[in-house]
Short mmCIF file of N, CA, C and O in Angstrom, two decimals:
data_model
loop_
_atom_site.label_atom_id
_atom_site.label_comp_id
_atom_site.label_asym_id
_atom_site.label_seq_id
_atom_site.Cartn_x
_atom_site.Cartn_y
_atom_site.Cartn_z
N UNK A 1 52.21 -21.62 18.95
CA UNK A 1 51.08 -20.73 18.75
C UNK A 1 49.80 -21.53 18.96
O UNK A 1 49.60 -22.58 18.38
N UNK A 2 48.91 -21.02 19.80
CA UNK A 2 47.64 -21.69 20.07
C UNK A 2 46.51 -20.93 19.41
O UNK A 2 46.53 -19.71 19.31
N UNK A 3 45.56 -21.67 18.96
CA UNK A 3 44.39 -21.07 18.33
C UNK A 3 43.30 -20.98 19.38
O UNK A 3 42.93 -21.98 19.98
N UNK A 4 42.82 -19.77 19.60
CA UNK A 4 41.76 -19.58 20.59
C UNK A 4 40.42 -19.76 19.90
O UNK A 4 40.17 -19.22 18.84
N UNK A 5 39.54 -20.53 20.52
CA UNK A 5 38.19 -20.75 19.99
C UNK A 5 37.32 -19.54 20.26
O UNK A 5 37.78 -18.52 20.78
N UNK A 6 36.07 -19.65 19.91
CA UNK A 6 35.15 -18.53 20.12
C UNK A 6 34.96 -18.26 21.62
O UNK A 6 34.97 -19.17 22.43
N UNK A 7 34.78 -17.02 21.92
CA UNK A 7 34.51 -16.64 23.31
C UNK A 7 33.00 -16.60 23.53
O UNK A 7 32.22 -16.59 22.57
N UNK A 8 32.60 -16.53 24.78
CA UNK A 8 31.18 -16.39 25.11
C UNK A 8 30.65 -15.11 24.50
O UNK A 8 29.52 -15.05 24.01
N UNK A 9 31.46 -14.05 24.50
CA UNK A 9 31.04 -12.79 23.90
C UNK A 9 30.79 -12.95 22.40
O UNK A 9 29.86 -12.37 21.85
N UNK A 10 31.65 -13.75 21.72
CA UNK A 10 31.45 -14.01 20.29
C UNK A 10 30.11 -14.72 20.06
O UNK A 10 29.36 -14.38 19.15
N UNK A 11 29.85 -15.70 20.89
CA UNK A 11 28.60 -16.47 20.76
C UNK A 11 27.40 -15.59 21.07
O UNK A 11 26.39 -15.62 20.35
N UNK A 12 27.51 -14.78 22.11
CA UNK A 12 26.42 -13.87 22.48
C UNK A 12 26.13 -12.89 21.34
O UNK A 12 24.97 -12.64 21.00
N UNK A 13 27.19 -12.33 20.77
CA UNK A 13 27.03 -11.37 19.67
C UNK A 13 26.40 -12.04 18.45
O UNK A 13 25.51 -11.47 17.81
N UNK A 14 26.83 -13.26 18.14
CA UNK A 14 26.26 -13.99 17.01
C UNK A 14 24.79 -14.31 17.26
O UNK A 14 23.95 -14.22 16.34
N UNK A 15 24.46 -14.67 18.49
CA UNK A 15 23.06 -14.94 18.84
C UNK A 15 22.20 -13.70 18.69
O UNK A 15 21.07 -13.76 18.20
N UNK A 16 22.72 -12.55 19.11
CA UNK A 16 21.99 -11.29 18.98
C UNK A 16 21.79 -10.93 17.52
O UNK A 16 20.70 -10.47 17.13
N UNK A 17 22.83 -11.13 16.68
CA UNK A 17 22.70 -10.86 15.24
C UNK A 17 21.63 -11.76 14.62
O UNK A 17 20.82 -11.32 13.81
N UNK A 18 21.64 -13.03 15.03
CA UNK A 18 20.67 -13.98 14.49
C UNK A 18 19.25 -13.55 14.85
O UNK A 18 18.35 -13.57 14.00
N UNK A 19 19.03 -13.15 16.10
CA UNK A 19 17.70 -12.71 16.52
C UNK A 19 17.28 -11.47 15.75
O UNK A 19 16.14 -11.38 15.27
N UNK A 20 18.19 -10.53 15.60
CA UNK A 20 17.89 -9.31 14.86
C UNK A 20 17.54 -9.64 13.40
O UNK A 20 16.58 -9.11 12.84
N UNK A 21 18.32 -10.55 12.81
CA UNK A 21 18.05 -10.95 11.43
C UNK A 21 16.71 -11.67 11.31
O UNK A 21 15.97 -11.47 10.35
N UNK A 22 16.40 -12.51 12.30
CA UNK A 22 15.12 -13.24 12.29
C UNK A 22 13.96 -12.26 12.39
O UNK A 22 12.94 -12.41 11.70
N UNK A 23 14.11 -11.25 13.23
CA UNK A 23 13.06 -10.24 13.37
C UNK A 23 12.87 -9.47 12.06
O UNK A 23 11.75 -9.21 11.63
N UNK A 24 13.98 -9.10 11.43
CA UNK A 24 13.90 -8.38 10.14
C UNK A 24 13.29 -9.27 9.07
O UNK A 24 12.50 -8.80 8.25
N UNK A 25 13.64 -10.56 9.07
CA UNK A 25 13.07 -11.49 8.09
C UNK A 25 11.56 -11.61 8.28
O UNK A 25 10.80 -11.58 7.32
N UNK A 26 11.12 -11.70 9.53
CA UNK A 26 9.67 -11.79 9.78
C UNK A 26 8.97 -10.53 9.30
O UNK A 26 7.92 -10.61 8.66
N UNK A 27 9.54 -9.37 9.59
CA UNK A 27 8.93 -8.12 9.16
C UNK A 27 8.85 -8.03 7.64
O UNK A 27 7.82 -7.66 7.08
N UNK A 28 9.93 -8.41 6.96
CA UNK A 28 9.92 -8.33 5.50
C UNK A 28 8.98 -9.38 4.91
O UNK A 28 8.30 -9.13 3.91
N UNK A 29 8.91 -10.55 5.53
CA UNK A 29 7.98 -11.59 5.06
C UNK A 29 6.54 -11.16 5.24
O UNK A 29 5.70 -11.37 4.36
N UNK A 30 6.24 -10.53 6.38
CA UNK A 30 4.88 -10.04 6.62
C UNK A 30 4.51 -8.96 5.60
O UNK A 30 3.38 -8.95 5.09
N UNK A 31 5.45 -8.08 5.32
CA UNK A 31 5.19 -7.00 4.34
C UNK A 31 4.97 -7.59 2.95
O UNK A 31 4.05 -7.19 2.22
N UNK A 32 5.78 -8.57 2.57
CA UNK A 32 5.63 -9.22 1.27
C UNK A 32 4.30 -9.95 1.20
O UNK A 32 3.60 -9.88 0.19
N UNK A 33 3.93 -10.62 2.27
CA UNK A 33 2.66 -11.34 2.30
C UNK A 33 1.51 -10.39 2.04
O UNK A 33 0.62 -10.70 1.23
N UNK A 34 1.50 -9.24 2.69
CA UNK A 34 0.43 -8.27 2.49
C UNK A 34 0.39 -7.77 1.05
O UNK A 34 -0.69 -7.63 0.47
N UNK A 35 1.56 -7.52 0.46
CA UNK A 35 1.60 -7.07 -0.94
C UNK A 35 1.03 -8.15 -1.86
O UNK A 35 0.26 -7.86 -2.78
N UNK A 36 1.43 -9.39 -1.64
CA UNK A 36 0.97 -10.51 -2.47
C UNK A 36 -0.55 -10.66 -2.34
O UNK A 36 -1.26 -10.77 -3.34
N UNK A 37 -1.05 -10.64 -1.11
CA UNK A 37 -2.49 -10.81 -0.91
C UNK A 37 -3.27 -9.65 -1.50
O UNK A 37 -4.32 -9.86 -2.12
N UNK A 38 -2.75 -8.43 -1.35
CA UNK A 38 -3.42 -7.27 -1.96
C UNK A 38 -3.46 -7.40 -3.48
O UNK A 38 -4.48 -7.13 -4.11
N UNK A 39 -2.35 -7.84 -4.06
CA UNK A 39 -2.30 -8.00 -5.52
C UNK A 39 -3.29 -9.07 -5.99
O UNK A 39 -3.96 -8.90 -7.00
N UNK A 40 -3.40 -10.16 -5.23
CA UNK A 40 -4.34 -11.22 -5.60
C UNK A 40 -5.79 -10.73 -5.46
O UNK A 40 -6.63 -11.05 -6.30
N UNK A 41 -6.06 -9.98 -4.41
CA UNK A 41 -7.42 -9.45 -4.21
C UNK A 41 -7.82 -8.50 -5.34
O UNK A 41 -8.95 -8.52 -5.81
N UNK A 42 -6.89 -7.63 -5.72
CA UNK A 42 -7.19 -6.64 -6.76
C UNK A 42 -7.32 -7.27 -8.14
O UNK A 42 -8.06 -6.76 -8.98
N UNK A 43 -6.60 -8.35 -8.38
CA UNK A 43 -6.74 -9.07 -9.64
C UNK A 43 -6.13 -8.41 -10.86
O UNK A 43 -6.45 -8.78 -11.98
N UNK A 44 -5.25 -7.44 -10.67
CA UNK A 44 -4.63 -6.77 -11.82
C UNK A 44 -3.53 -7.62 -12.47
O UNK A 44 -3.15 -7.38 -13.61
N UNK A 45 -3.01 -8.58 -11.72
CA UNK A 45 -1.92 -9.44 -12.21
C UNK A 45 -2.36 -10.89 -12.13
O UNK A 45 -3.15 -11.27 -11.28
N UNK A 46 -1.79 -11.68 -13.01
CA UNK A 46 -2.06 -13.11 -12.95
C UNK A 46 -1.43 -13.69 -11.69
O UNK A 46 -0.32 -13.28 -11.30
N UNK A 47 -2.09 -14.62 -11.06
CA UNK A 47 -1.53 -15.23 -9.85
C UNK A 47 -0.14 -15.82 -10.07
O UNK A 47 0.72 -15.73 -9.19
N UNK A 48 0.10 -16.36 -11.26
CA UNK A 48 1.42 -16.93 -11.53
C UNK A 48 2.49 -15.84 -11.55
O UNK A 48 3.61 -16.06 -11.11
N UNK A 49 2.13 -14.65 -12.05
CA UNK A 49 3.09 -13.55 -12.07
C UNK A 49 3.37 -13.04 -10.66
O UNK A 49 4.52 -12.74 -10.31
N UNK A 50 2.33 -12.95 -9.85
CA UNK A 50 2.49 -12.52 -8.45
C UNK A 50 3.37 -13.52 -7.71
O UNK A 50 4.30 -13.15 -6.98
N UNK A 51 3.10 -14.80 -7.91
CA UNK A 51 3.87 -15.86 -7.26
C UNK A 51 5.34 -15.78 -7.66
O UNK A 51 6.23 -15.81 -6.80
N UNK A 52 5.59 -15.67 -8.94
CA UNK A 52 6.97 -15.61 -9.43
C UNK A 52 7.70 -14.40 -8.86
O UNK A 52 8.84 -14.51 -8.42
N UNK A 53 7.05 -13.26 -8.84
CA UNK A 53 7.66 -12.03 -8.33
C UNK A 53 7.97 -12.14 -6.84
O UNK A 53 8.95 -11.57 -6.36
N UNK A 54 7.15 -12.89 -6.11
CA UNK A 54 7.33 -13.00 -4.66
C UNK A 54 8.52 -13.87 -4.28
O UNK A 54 9.09 -13.70 -3.20
N UNK A 55 8.86 -14.82 -5.14
CA UNK A 55 9.93 -15.76 -4.79
C UNK A 55 9.44 -16.94 -3.97
O UNK A 55 10.21 -17.83 -3.61
N UNK A 56 8.15 -16.96 -3.67
CA UNK A 56 7.57 -18.08 -2.94
C UNK A 56 7.03 -19.10 -3.93
O UNK A 56 6.80 -18.81 -5.10
N UNK A 57 6.78 -20.31 -3.44
CA UNK A 57 6.22 -21.35 -4.30
C UNK A 57 4.73 -21.09 -4.52
O UNK A 57 4.08 -20.41 -3.71
N UNK A 58 4.22 -21.66 -5.59
CA UNK A 58 2.79 -21.52 -5.89
C UNK A 58 1.95 -22.11 -4.76
O UNK A 58 0.93 -21.54 -4.38
N UNK A 59 2.39 -23.22 -4.21
CA UNK A 59 1.65 -23.85 -3.12
C UNK A 59 1.58 -22.93 -1.90
O UNK A 59 0.54 -22.82 -1.25
N UNK A 60 2.68 -22.26 -1.59
CA UNK A 60 2.70 -21.37 -0.43
C UNK A 60 1.78 -20.17 -0.66
O UNK A 60 1.00 -19.80 0.23
N UNK A 61 1.84 -19.58 -1.83
CA UNK A 61 0.98 -18.43 -2.14
C UNK A 61 -0.48 -18.86 -2.13
O UNK A 61 -1.35 -18.16 -1.60
N UNK A 62 -0.78 -20.02 -2.70
CA UNK A 62 -2.15 -20.53 -2.72
C UNK A 62 -2.67 -20.73 -1.30
O UNK A 62 -3.79 -20.34 -0.96
N UNK A 63 -1.83 -21.32 -0.44
CA UNK A 63 -2.23 -21.56 0.95
C UNK A 63 -2.50 -20.23 1.66
O UNK A 63 -3.51 -20.10 2.37
N UNK A 64 -1.61 -19.25 1.49
CA UNK A 64 -1.83 -17.94 2.11
C UNK A 64 -3.12 -17.32 1.61
O UNK A 64 -3.89 -16.75 2.40
N UNK A 65 -3.36 -17.43 0.31
CA UNK A 65 -4.57 -16.84 -0.28
C UNK A 65 -5.82 -17.49 0.30
O UNK A 65 -6.77 -16.80 0.70
N UNK A 66 -5.84 -18.80 0.37
CA UNK A 66 -7.03 -19.49 0.89
C UNK A 66 -7.25 -19.14 2.36
O UNK A 66 -8.38 -18.94 2.79
N UNK A 67 -6.16 -19.07 3.14
CA UNK A 67 -6.28 -18.71 4.55
C UNK A 67 -6.81 -17.28 4.71
O UNK A 67 -7.44 -16.96 5.72
N UNK A 68 -6.54 -16.43 3.72
CA UNK A 68 -7.01 -15.04 3.75
C UNK A 68 -8.39 -14.89 3.12
O UNK A 68 -8.89 -13.78 2.97
N UNK A 69 -9.00 -16.02 2.73
CA UNK A 69 -10.34 -15.99 2.16
C UNK A 69 -10.37 -15.64 0.68
O UNK A 69 -11.44 -15.30 0.16
N UNK A 70 -9.24 -15.72 0.01
CA UNK A 70 -9.18 -15.42 -1.43
C UNK A 70 -9.35 -16.74 -2.17
O UNK A 70 -8.51 -17.63 -2.09
N UNK A 71 -10.45 -16.85 -2.87
CA UNK A 71 -10.74 -18.07 -3.62
C UNK A 71 -10.18 -17.94 -5.03
O UNK A 71 -9.97 -16.83 -5.52
N UNK A 72 -9.95 -19.07 -5.69
CA UNK A 72 -9.41 -19.00 -7.05
C UNK A 72 -10.40 -18.36 -8.01
O UNK A 72 -11.62 -18.48 -7.83
N UNK A 73 -9.87 -17.67 -8.99
CA UNK A 73 -10.68 -17.11 -10.06
C UNK A 73 -11.41 -18.27 -10.73
O UNK A 73 -10.84 -19.35 -10.93
N UNK A 74 -12.67 -18.07 -11.06
CA UNK A 74 -13.47 -19.15 -11.66
C UNK A 74 -12.81 -19.73 -12.91
O UNK A 74 -12.88 -20.92 -13.15
N UNK A 75 -12.15 -18.87 -13.70
CA UNK A 75 -11.49 -19.37 -14.91
C UNK A 75 -10.42 -20.38 -14.56
O UNK A 75 -10.27 -21.40 -15.21
N UNK A 76 -9.65 -20.10 -13.48
CA UNK A 76 -8.60 -21.02 -13.07
C UNK A 76 -9.19 -22.28 -12.48
O UNK A 76 -8.68 -23.37 -12.67
N UNK A 77 -10.28 -22.11 -11.75
CA UNK A 77 -10.93 -23.26 -11.13
C UNK A 77 -11.47 -24.21 -12.21
O UNK A 77 -11.30 -25.42 -12.14
N UNK A 78 -12.11 -23.63 -13.24
CA UNK A 78 -12.63 -24.44 -14.34
C UNK A 78 -11.49 -25.16 -15.06
O UNK A 78 -11.60 -26.34 -15.39
N UNK A 79 -10.40 -24.46 -15.29
CA UNK A 79 -9.24 -25.06 -15.96
C UNK A 79 -8.67 -26.20 -15.12
O UNK A 79 -8.37 -27.28 -15.63
N UNK A 80 -8.54 -25.98 -13.81
CA UNK A 80 -8.02 -27.02 -12.92
C UNK A 80 -8.94 -28.23 -12.91
O UNK A 80 -8.47 -29.38 -12.93
N UNK A 81 -10.25 -28.00 -12.91
CA UNK A 81 -11.21 -29.11 -12.94
C UNK A 81 -11.07 -29.91 -14.24
O UNK A 81 -11.09 -31.14 -14.22
N UNK A 82 -10.93 -29.19 -15.37
CA UNK A 82 -10.75 -29.88 -16.66
C UNK A 82 -9.47 -30.71 -16.66
O UNK A 82 -9.46 -31.86 -17.11
N UNK A 83 -8.38 -30.13 -16.16
CA UNK A 83 -7.11 -30.84 -16.12
C UNK A 83 -7.18 -32.06 -15.20
O UNK A 83 -6.65 -33.12 -15.52
N UNK A 84 -7.83 -31.88 -14.06
CA UNK A 84 -7.98 -32.99 -13.12
C UNK A 84 -8.79 -34.11 -13.75
O UNK A 84 -8.44 -35.29 -13.67
N UNK A 85 -9.89 -33.75 -14.42
CA UNK A 85 -10.75 -34.75 -15.06
C UNK A 85 -9.98 -35.48 -16.15
O UNK A 85 -10.04 -36.70 -16.27
N UNK A 86 -9.24 -34.74 -16.96
CA UNK A 86 -8.44 -35.33 -18.03
C UNK A 86 -7.40 -36.29 -17.45
O UNK A 86 -7.18 -37.39 -17.98
N UNK A 87 -6.77 -35.90 -16.36
CA UNK A 87 -5.77 -36.75 -15.72
C UNK A 87 -6.39 -38.02 -15.17
O UNK A 87 -5.82 -39.10 -15.30
N UNK A 88 -7.57 -37.89 -14.58
CA UNK A 88 -8.26 -39.06 -14.02
C UNK A 88 -8.68 -40.02 -15.13
O UNK A 88 -8.60 -41.23 -14.97
N UNK A 89 -9.08 -39.49 -16.30
CA UNK A 89 -9.48 -40.33 -17.41
C UNK A 89 -8.28 -41.12 -17.96
O UNK A 89 -8.41 -42.25 -18.36
N UNK A 90 -7.12 -40.49 -17.94
CA UNK A 90 -5.92 -41.15 -18.45
C UNK A 90 -5.48 -42.28 -17.53
O UNK A 90 -4.93 -43.27 -17.99
N UNK A 91 -5.70 -42.14 -16.23
CA UNK A 91 -5.26 -43.16 -15.28
C UNK A 91 -6.32 -44.25 -15.09
O UNK A 91 -6.04 -45.27 -14.49
N UNK A 92 -7.53 -44.02 -15.59
CA UNK A 92 -8.60 -45.00 -15.41
C UNK A 92 -8.51 -46.12 -16.42
O UNK A 92 -7.87 -46.19 -17.35
#
């Protein structure tokens, strides 16, 4: 008994499935990005909650927000500045 490997048709079909899946992933990622950015613009939810719900990392959401012209809430910026200053004082 011989085992037949994949055929060209098998590979072609798998390639087509991969492309279709990649297209669907891009569409769903684009839709999620718009929802995340809209939520950040509206400010009804904390950025950490939006980030957690999205499944993306905080760094990725922050980068998308900055690229979309969404600046950090002043309260978060002040907190980050205080934390950064405190950290610098500890290492000095």
